PDB file of C-alpha atoms in Angstrom:
ATOM      1  CA  GLY A  15       0.018   0.154  -0.148  1.00  0.00           C
ATOM      2  CA  ALA A  16       0.574   3.770  -0.348  1.00  0.00           C
ATOM      3  CA  VAL A  17       3.041   5.042   2.835  1.00  0.00           C
ATOM      4  CA  VAL A  18       3.400   8.260   3.785  1.00  0.00           C
ATOM      5  CA  SER A  19       5.704  10.196   6.313  1.00  0.00           C
ATOM      6  CA  GLN A  20       5.890  12.320   8.501  1.00  0.00           C
ATOM      7  CA  HIS A  21       8.538  14.578  10.384  1.00  0.00           C
ATOM      8  CA  PRO A  22       9.183  14.965  13.013  1.00  0.00           C
ATOM      9  CA  SER A  23       6.665  12.348  14.851  1.00  0.00           C
ATOM     10  CA  TRP A  24       6.631  15.167  17.779  1.00  0.00           C
ATOM     11  CA  VAL A  25       8.144  18.310  19.499  1.00  0.00           C
ATOM     12  CA  ILE A  26       8.365  20.790  21.837  1.00  0.00           C
ATOM     13  CA  CYS A  27       8.999  24.058  21.122  1.00  0.00           C
ATOM     14  CA  LYS A  28       8.800  27.615  23.345  1.00  0.00           C
ATOM     15  CA  SER A  29       5.892  30.035  22.482  1.00  0.00           C
ATOM     16  CA  GLY A  30       6.840  32.787  19.964  1.00  0.00           C
ATOM     17  CA  THR A  31       8.997  30.229  17.986  1.00  0.00           C
ATOM     18  CA  SER A  32       8.133  28.688  14.655  1.00  0.00           C
ATOM     19  CA  VAL A  33       7.695  24.551  13.608  1.00  0.00           C
ATOM     20  CA  LYS A  34       8.519  23.235  10.529  1.00  0.00           C
ATOM     21  CA  ILE A  35       6.536  19.944  10.215  1.00  0.00           C
ATOM     22  CA  GLU A  36       7.049  17.526   6.621  1.00  0.00           C
ATOM     23  CA  CYS A  37       4.943  15.091   4.906  1.00  0.00           C
ATOM     24  CA  ARG A  38       6.159  12.990   2.725  1.00  0.00           C
ATOM     25  CA  SER A  39       4.455  10.681  -0.136  1.00  0.00           C
ATOM     26  CA  LEU A  40       7.229   7.692  -0.266  1.00  0.00           C
ATOM     27  CA  ASP A  41       6.158   5.796  -3.483  1.00  0.00           C
ATOM     28  CA  PHE A  42       3.568   7.836  -4.808  1.00  0.00           C
ATOM     29  CA  GLN A  43       3.569  11.246  -6.277  1.00  0.00           C
ATOM     30  CA  ALA A  44       0.814  13.841  -5.046  1.00  0.00           C
ATOM     31  CA  THR A  45      -0.013  16.797  -6.724  1.00  0.00           C
ATOM     32  CA  THR A  46      -2.994  17.288  -3.593  1.00  0.00           C
ATOM     33  CA  MET A  47      -1.744  16.733   0.073  1.00  0.00           C
ATOM     34  CA  PHE A  48      -4.046  18.045   2.838  1.00  0.00           C
ATOM     35  CA  TRP A  49      -3.142  18.635   6.656  1.00  0.00           C
ATOM     36  CA  TYR A  50      -5.625  18.238   9.177  1.00  0.00           C
ATOM     37  CA  ARG A  51      -5.538  18.765  12.849  1.00  0.00           C
ATOM     38  CA  GLN A  52      -6.615  16.565  16.024  1.00  0.00           C
ATOM     39  CA  PHE A  53      -7.429  17.423  19.422  1.00  0.00           C
ATOM     40  CA  PRO A  54      -7.426  14.976  22.242  1.00  0.00           C
ATOM     41  CA  LYS A  55     -10.301  12.674  22.224  1.00  0.00           C
ATOM     42  CA  GLN A  56     -12.044  14.796  19.484  1.00  0.00           C
ATOM     43  CA  SER A  57     -12.068  13.768  15.639  1.00  0.00           C
ATOM     44  CA  LEU A  58      -9.460  14.913  12.378  1.00  0.00           C
ATOM     45  CA  MET A  59     -10.651  18.435  11.391  1.00  0.00           C
ATOM     46  CA  LEU A  60      -9.558  19.368   7.947  1.00  0.00           C
ATOM     47  CA  MET A  61      -7.268  23.003   8.141  1.00  0.00           C
ATOM     48  CA  ALA A  62      -5.912  23.009   4.070  1.00  0.00           C
ATOM     49  CA  THR A  63      -5.211  21.503   1.007  1.00  0.00           C
ATOM     50  CA  SER A  64      -1.125  21.932  -0.389  1.00  0.00           C
ATOM     51  CA  ASN A  65      -1.631  22.237  -4.367  1.00  0.00           C
ATOM     52  CA  GLU A  66       1.981  21.295  -5.946  1.00  0.00           C
ATOM     53  CA  GLY A  67       2.995  24.488  -7.846  1.00  0.00           C
ATOM     54  CA  SER A  68       0.137  26.902  -6.346  1.00  0.00           C
ATOM     55  CA  LYS A  69      -1.340  28.526  -3.405  1.00  0.00           C
ATOM     56  CA  ALA A  70      -2.621  26.135  -0.447  1.00  0.00           C
ATOM     57  CA  THR A  71      -6.597  26.541   0.104  1.00  0.00           C
ATOM     58  CA  TYR A  72      -7.250  26.767   3.463  1.00  0.00           C
ATOM     59  CA  GLU A  73     -10.622  25.807   5.620  1.00  0.00           C
ATOM     60  CA  GLN A  74     -12.532  28.885   7.150  1.00  0.00           C
ATOM     61  CA  GLY A  75     -11.452  29.659  10.589  1.00  0.00           C
ATOM     62  CA  VAL A  76      -7.714  28.522   9.556  1.00  0.00           C
ATOM     63  CA  GLU A  77      -5.441  31.580   9.426  1.00  0.00           C
ATOM     64  CA  LYS A  78      -3.102  30.771   6.396  1.00  0.00           C
ATOM     65  CA  ASP A  79      -0.658  33.428   7.981  1.00  0.00           C
ATOM     66  CA  LYS A  80      -0.302  31.250  11.107  1.00  0.00           C
ATOM     67  CA  PHE A  81       0.006  27.857   9.182  1.00  0.00           C
ATOM     68  CA  LEU A  82       2.456  28.404   6.231  1.00  0.00           C
ATOM     69  CA  ILE A  83       2.011  25.651   3.897  1.00  0.00           C
ATOM     70  CA  ASN A  84       4.462  24.593   0.944  1.00  0.00           C
ATOM     71  CA  HIS A  85       3.913  21.852  -1.174  1.00  0.00           C
ATOM     72  CA  ALA A  86       8.155  21.638  -2.444  1.00  0.00           C
ATOM     73  CA  SER A  87       7.710  18.990  -4.900  1.00  0.00           C
ATOM     74  CA  LEU A  88       5.370  16.068  -6.047  1.00  0.00           C
ATOM     75  CA  THR A  89       6.092  14.094  -2.578  1.00  0.00           C
ATOM     76  CA  LEU A  90       6.506  16.662  -0.024  1.00  0.00           C
ATOM     77  CA  SER A  91       4.280  19.591   2.008  1.00  0.00           C
ATOM     78  CA  THR A  92       5.452  21.067   4.654  1.00  0.00           C
ATOM     79  CA  LEU A  93       3.506  23.105   7.230  1.00  0.00           C
ATOM     80  CA  THR A  94       5.359  26.213   9.761  1.00  0.00           C
ATOM     81  CA  VAL A  95       3.532  26.810  12.311  1.00  0.00           C
ATOM     82  CA  THR A  96       4.179  30.282  13.004  1.00  0.00           C
ATOM     83  CA  SER A  97       4.773  32.133  16.341  1.00  0.00           C
ATOM     84  CA  ALA A  98       3.081  29.254  18.526  1.00  0.00           C
ATOM     85  CA  HIS A  99       1.436  29.763  21.108  1.00  0.00           C
ATOM     86  CA  PRO A 100       0.135  26.614  23.672  1.00  0.00           C
ATOM     87  CA  GLU A 101      -3.366  26.435  22.006  1.00  0.00           C
ATOM     88  CA  ASP A 102      -1.608  25.360  19.005  1.00  0.00           C
ATOM     89  CA  SER A 103      -0.565  22.209  20.691  1.00  0.00           C
ATOM     90  CA  SER A 104      -2.104  19.654  19.068  1.00  0.00           C
ATOM     91  CA  PHE A 105      -1.918  15.973  16.773  1.00  0.00           C
ATOM     92  CA  TYR A 106      -0.958  17.387  13.356  1.00  0.00           C
ATOM     93  CA  ILE A 107      -1.441  14.762  10.890  1.00  0.00           C
ATOM     94  CA  CYS A 108      -1.218  14.784   6.580  1.00  0.00           C
ATOM     95  CA  SER A 109      -2.807  12.968   3.888  1.00  0.00           C
ATOM     96  CA  ALA A 110      -1.831  12.350   0.485  1.00  0.00           C
ATOM     97  CA  PRO A 111      -4.217  10.516  -2.128  1.00  0.00           C
ATOM     98  CA  LEU A 112      -3.759   7.932  -4.147  1.00  0.00           C
ATOM     99  CA  ALA A 113      -6.652   7.027  -6.590  1.00  0.00           C
ATOM    100  CA  GLU A 114      -9.950   7.201  -4.258  1.00  0.00           C
ATOM    101  CA  THR A 115      -8.516   6.425  -1.305  1.00  0.00           C
ATOM    102  CA  GLN A 116      -6.474   9.124   1.608  1.00  0.00           C
ATOM    103  CA  TYR A 117      -3.251   7.411   2.882  1.00  0.00           C
ATOM    104  CA  PHE A 118      -2.379   9.028   6.161  1.00  0.00           C
ATOM    105  CA  GLY A 119       1.079   9.965   7.781  1.00  0.00           C
ATOM    106  CA  PRO A 120       1.739   8.639  11.485  1.00  0.00           C
ATOM    107  CA  GLY A 121       1.243  12.383  13.118  1.00  0.00           C
ATOM    108  CA  THR A 122       3.206  14.811  14.776  1.00  0.00           C
ATOM    109  CA  ARG A 123       2.975  15.787  18.442  1.00  0.00           C
ATOM    110  CA  LEU A 124       3.250  19.609  18.972  1.00  0.00           C
ATOM    111  CA  LEU A 125       3.627  21.014  22.373  1.00  0.00           C
ATOM    112  CA  VAL A 126       3.979  24.601  22.422  1.00  0.00           C
ATOM    113  CA  LEU A 127       5.472  25.791  26.299  1.00  0.00           C
TER     114      LEU A 127
ATOM    115  CA  THR B   8     -21.091  22.715   4.697  1.00  0.00           C
ATOM    116  CA  GLN B   9     -21.120  18.532   4.464  1.00  0.00           C
ATOM    117  CA  LEU B  10     -21.565  16.819   7.962  1.00  0.00           C
ATOM    118  CA  LEU B  11     -20.880  13.097   8.969  1.00  0.00           C
ATOM    119  CA  GLU B  12     -23.000  11.766  12.086  1.00  0.00           C
ATOM    120  CA  GLN B  13     -20.940   9.000  13.669  1.00  0.00           C
ATOM    121  CA  SER B  14     -22.756   6.851  16.126  1.00  0.00           C
ATOM    122  CA  PRO B  15     -22.449   6.043  18.766  1.00  0.00           C
ATOM    123  CA  GLN B  16     -19.392   7.861  20.133  1.00  0.00           C
ATOM    124  CA  PHE B  17     -19.169   5.698  22.882  1.00  0.00           C
ATOM    125  CA  LEU B  18     -18.979   1.523  23.178  1.00  0.00           C
ATOM    126  CA  SER B  19     -18.139  -0.749  25.661  1.00  0.00           C
ATOM    127  CA  ILE B  20     -19.184  -4.381  24.955  1.00  0.00           C
ATOM    128  CA  GLN B  21     -18.003  -7.895  26.232  1.00  0.00           C
ATOM    129  CA  GLU B  22     -15.595 -10.074  24.427  1.00  0.00           C
ATOM    130  CA  GLY B  23     -17.937 -11.933  21.679  1.00  0.00           C
ATOM    131  CA  GLU B  24     -20.372  -9.691  21.211  1.00  0.00           C
ATOM    132  CA  ASN B  25     -21.723  -8.009  17.954  1.00  0.00           C
ATOM    133  CA  LEU B  26     -21.629  -4.657  17.478  1.00  0.00           C
ATOM    134  CA  THR B  27     -22.224  -1.560  14.218  1.00  0.00           C
ATOM    135  CA  VAL B  28     -21.031   1.436  14.277  1.00  0.00           C
ATOM    136  CA  TYR B  29     -23.168   4.391  11.727  1.00  0.00           C
ATOM    137  CA  CYS B  30     -22.085   6.709   9.751  1.00  0.00           C
ATOM    138  CA  ASN B  31     -25.051   9.114   8.433  1.00  0.00           C
ATOM    139  CA  SER B  32     -25.290  12.726   6.313  1.00  0.00           C
ATOM    140  CA  SER B  33     -27.432  14.771   4.400  1.00  0.00           C
ATOM    141  CA  SER B  34     -24.981  14.913   1.556  1.00  0.00           C
ATOM    142  CA  VAL B  35     -23.916  12.449  -1.297  1.00  0.00           C
ATOM    143  CA  PHE B  36     -20.303  11.325  -1.060  1.00  0.00           C
ATOM    144  CA  SER B  37     -18.763   9.927  -4.094  1.00  0.00           C
ATOM    145  CA  SER B  38     -16.370   7.313  -1.833  1.00  0.00           C
ATOM    146  CA  LEU B  39     -16.445   6.739   2.049  1.00  0.00           C
ATOM    147  CA  GLN B  40     -13.827   5.464   3.657  1.00  0.00           C
ATOM    148  CA  TRP B  41     -13.467   3.410   7.112  1.00  0.00           C
ATOM    149  CA  TYR B  42     -10.038   4.114   9.309  1.00  0.00           C
ATOM    150  CA  ARG B  43      -8.972   2.739  12.626  1.00  0.00           C
ATOM    151  CA  GLN B  44      -6.992   5.138  14.621  1.00  0.00           C
ATOM    152  CA  GLU B  45      -4.469   4.249  17.746  1.00  0.00           C
ATOM    153  CA  PRO B  46      -3.586   6.722  20.625  1.00  0.00           C
ATOM    154  CA  GLY B  47      -0.807   8.890  19.238  1.00  0.00           C
ATOM    155  CA  GLU B  48      -1.235   7.308  15.290  1.00  0.00           C
ATOM    156  CA  GLY B  49      -2.493   8.152  12.270  1.00  0.00           C
ATOM    157  CA  PRO B  50      -5.588   6.877  10.854  1.00  0.00           C
ATOM    158  CA  VAL B  51      -5.339   3.484   9.325  1.00  0.00           C
ATOM    159  CA  LEU B  52      -7.411   2.786   5.875  1.00  0.00           C
ATOM    160  CA  LEU B  53     -10.123  -0.279   6.803  1.00  0.00           C
ATOM    161  CA  VAL B  54     -11.714   0.000   3.904  1.00  0.00           C
ATOM    162  CA  THR B  55     -12.964   2.273   1.216  1.00  0.00           C
ATOM    163  CA  VAL B  56     -16.889   1.833  -0.356  1.00  0.00           C
ATOM    164  CA  VAL B  57     -17.896   3.776  -3.241  1.00  0.00           C
ATOM    165  CA  THR B  58     -20.605   2.275  -5.033  1.00  0.00           C
ATOM    166  CA  GLY B  59     -24.271   2.878  -3.880  1.00  0.00           C
ATOM    167  CA  GLY B  60     -24.899  -0.546  -1.934  1.00  0.00           C
ATOM    168  CA  GLU B  61     -22.005  -1.938  -1.846  1.00  0.00           C
ATOM    169  CA  VAL B  62     -20.853  -4.451   0.609  1.00  0.00           C
ATOM    170  CA  LYS B  63     -17.107  -5.470   2.028  1.00  0.00           C
ATOM    171  CA  LYS B  64     -16.087  -8.017   4.001  1.00  0.00           C
ATOM    172  CA  LEU B  65     -12.630  -7.733   6.243  1.00  0.00           C
ATOM    173  CA  LYS B  66     -12.313 -10.639   7.941  1.00  0.00           C
ATOM    174  CA  ARG B  67     -14.995 -10.471  11.183  1.00  0.00           C
ATOM    175  CA  LEU B  68     -15.620  -6.347   9.781  1.00  0.00           C
ATOM    176  CA  THR B  69     -18.689  -5.759   7.626  1.00  0.00           C
ATOM    177  CA  PHE B  70     -18.956  -2.805   5.458  1.00  0.00           C
ATOM    178  CA  GLN B  71     -21.840  -1.223   3.979  1.00  0.00           C
ATOM    179  CA  PHE B  72     -22.650   1.511   1.489  1.00  0.00           C
ATOM    180  CA  GLY B  73     -26.043   2.983   1.610  1.00  0.00           C
ATOM    181  CA  ASP B  74     -28.014   3.142  -2.338  1.00  0.00           C
ATOM    182  CA  ALA B  75     -27.986   6.828  -2.180  1.00  0.00           C
ATOM    183  CA  ARG B  76     -24.575   7.232  -0.709  1.00  0.00           C
ATOM    184  CA  LYS B  77     -25.145   8.949   2.173  1.00  0.00           C
ATOM    185  CA  ASP B  78     -24.878   6.336   5.212  1.00  0.00           C
ATOM    186  CA  SER B  79     -22.673   3.859   5.626  1.00  0.00           C
ATOM    187  CA  SER B  80     -22.275   1.020   8.308  1.00  0.00           C
ATOM    188  CA  LEU B  81     -19.582  -1.201   9.935  1.00  0.00           C
ATOM    189  CA  HIS B  82     -20.492  -4.279  11.752  1.00  0.00           C
ATOM    190  CA  ILE B  83     -18.075  -6.240  13.919  1.00  0.00           C
ATOM    191  CA  THR B  84     -18.834  -9.866  14.640  1.00  0.00           C
ATOM    192  CA  ALA B  85     -17.529 -11.597  17.491  1.00  0.00           C
ATOM    193  CA  ALA B  86     -15.772  -8.844  18.900  1.00  0.00           C
ATOM    194  CA  GLN B  87     -11.974  -9.178  20.256  1.00  0.00           C
ATOM    195  CA  PRO B  88     -10.202  -7.142  22.564  1.00  0.00           C
ATOM    196  CA  GLY B  89      -7.671  -6.570  19.779  1.00  0.00           C
ATOM    197  CA  ASP B  90     -10.720  -4.647  18.063  1.00  0.00           C
ATOM    198  CA  THR B  91     -10.374  -1.740  20.428  1.00  0.00           C
ATOM    199  CA  GLY B  92      -9.944   1.934  18.970  1.00  0.00           C
ATOM    200  CA  LEU B  93     -11.323   4.590  17.963  1.00  0.00           C
ATOM    201  CA  TYR B  94     -13.369   3.829  14.155  1.00  0.00           C
ATOM    202  CA  LEU B  95     -13.732   6.840  12.084  1.00  0.00           C
ATOM    203  CA  CYS B  96     -15.906   7.138   9.047  1.00  0.00           C
ATOM    204  CA  ALA B  97     -15.275  10.008   6.279  1.00  0.00           C
ATOM    205  CA  GLY B  98     -16.329  10.841   3.011  1.00  0.00           C
ATOM    206  CA  GLY B  99     -14.745  12.318  -0.299  1.00  0.00           C
ATOM    207  CA  GLN B 100     -16.960  14.831  -2.387  1.00  0.00           C
ATOM    208  CA  ALA B 101     -15.035  14.829  -5.333  1.00  0.00           C
ATOM    209  CA  GLY B 102     -13.610  11.715  -7.526  1.00  0.00           C
ATOM    210  CA  GLY B 103     -10.002  10.701  -7.132  1.00  0.00           C
ATOM    211  CA  GLY B 104      -9.479  11.688  -3.756  1.00  0.00           C
ATOM    212  CA  ALA B 105      -8.902  15.402  -4.964  1.00  0.00           C
ATOM    213  CA  ASP B 106     -10.766  16.905  -1.967  1.00  0.00           C
ATOM    214  CA  GLY B 107      -9.959  16.525   2.224  1.00  0.00           C
ATOM    215  CA  LEU B 108     -12.309  14.412   4.117  1.00  0.00           C
ATOM    216  CA  THR B 109     -14.519  15.717   5.959  1.00  0.00           C
ATOM    217  CA  PHE B 110     -14.611  12.894   9.424  1.00  0.00           C
ATOM    218  CA  GLY B 111     -17.571  12.128  11.700  1.00  0.00           C
ATOM    219  CA  LYS B 112     -16.458  12.062  15.538  1.00  0.00           C
ATOM    220  CA  GLY B 113     -15.251   8.877  15.767  1.00  0.00           C
ATOM    221  CA  THR B 114     -16.337   6.132  17.867  1.00  0.00           C
ATOM    222  CA  HIS B 115     -14.552   4.977  20.832  1.00  0.00           C
ATOM    223  CA  LEU B 116     -14.728   1.058  20.677  1.00  0.00           C
ATOM    224  CA  ILE B 117     -13.903  -0.947  23.716  1.00  0.00           C
ATOM    225  CA  ILE B 118     -13.691  -4.511  23.871  1.00  0.00           C
ATOM    226  CA  GLN B 119     -13.619  -5.871  27.628  1.00  0.00           C
ATOM    227  CA  PRO B 120     -11.937  -9.742  27.872  1.00  0.00           C
TER     228      PRO B 120
END
């Protein structure tokens, strides 16, 4: 099956700093990738769609200047949480589609102190 | 906004019992996927259904997509402690995985030995 990786798997940072999370499709190419956020005991919420070669599209209520997305190649998308605050602490998960199916990365746990 | 209502949200049953999880929406989906998620990990795909009325079986798990492609169910026969986890249904609007998924709130399933 298709494999999606994320790096890092967890990160702790101080409030006000920026954190970059990478999402890679390992054995297939993806012109589109998706970023989700999941708070404890809750389901996944779509944050934005990462588009290779063009700007990302953000869901309503997600600040594009705070969550910077760059789809650098057909196998890599990055999410940068800028000026992170404790309320940004969450589990960030990316996915990439292959045919009718979304394949998810293992997630990145972010803790902002 | 497309919504997926998933029920029940929490279910705790004894080993050997049967259970059904439901996923309902007023919207039509091009495909519907069921995932299982362990704590601290990304969702793992169980099945994708794309045709109205489709039934798929995965060992003791039976998945059904409604005729109108608005609802789906997951039935587990003779549940085992290893089935414990968070089960998520997710629907896609566009074909080919071109859009982000809409997730249900999830069903936290506990199978007691």
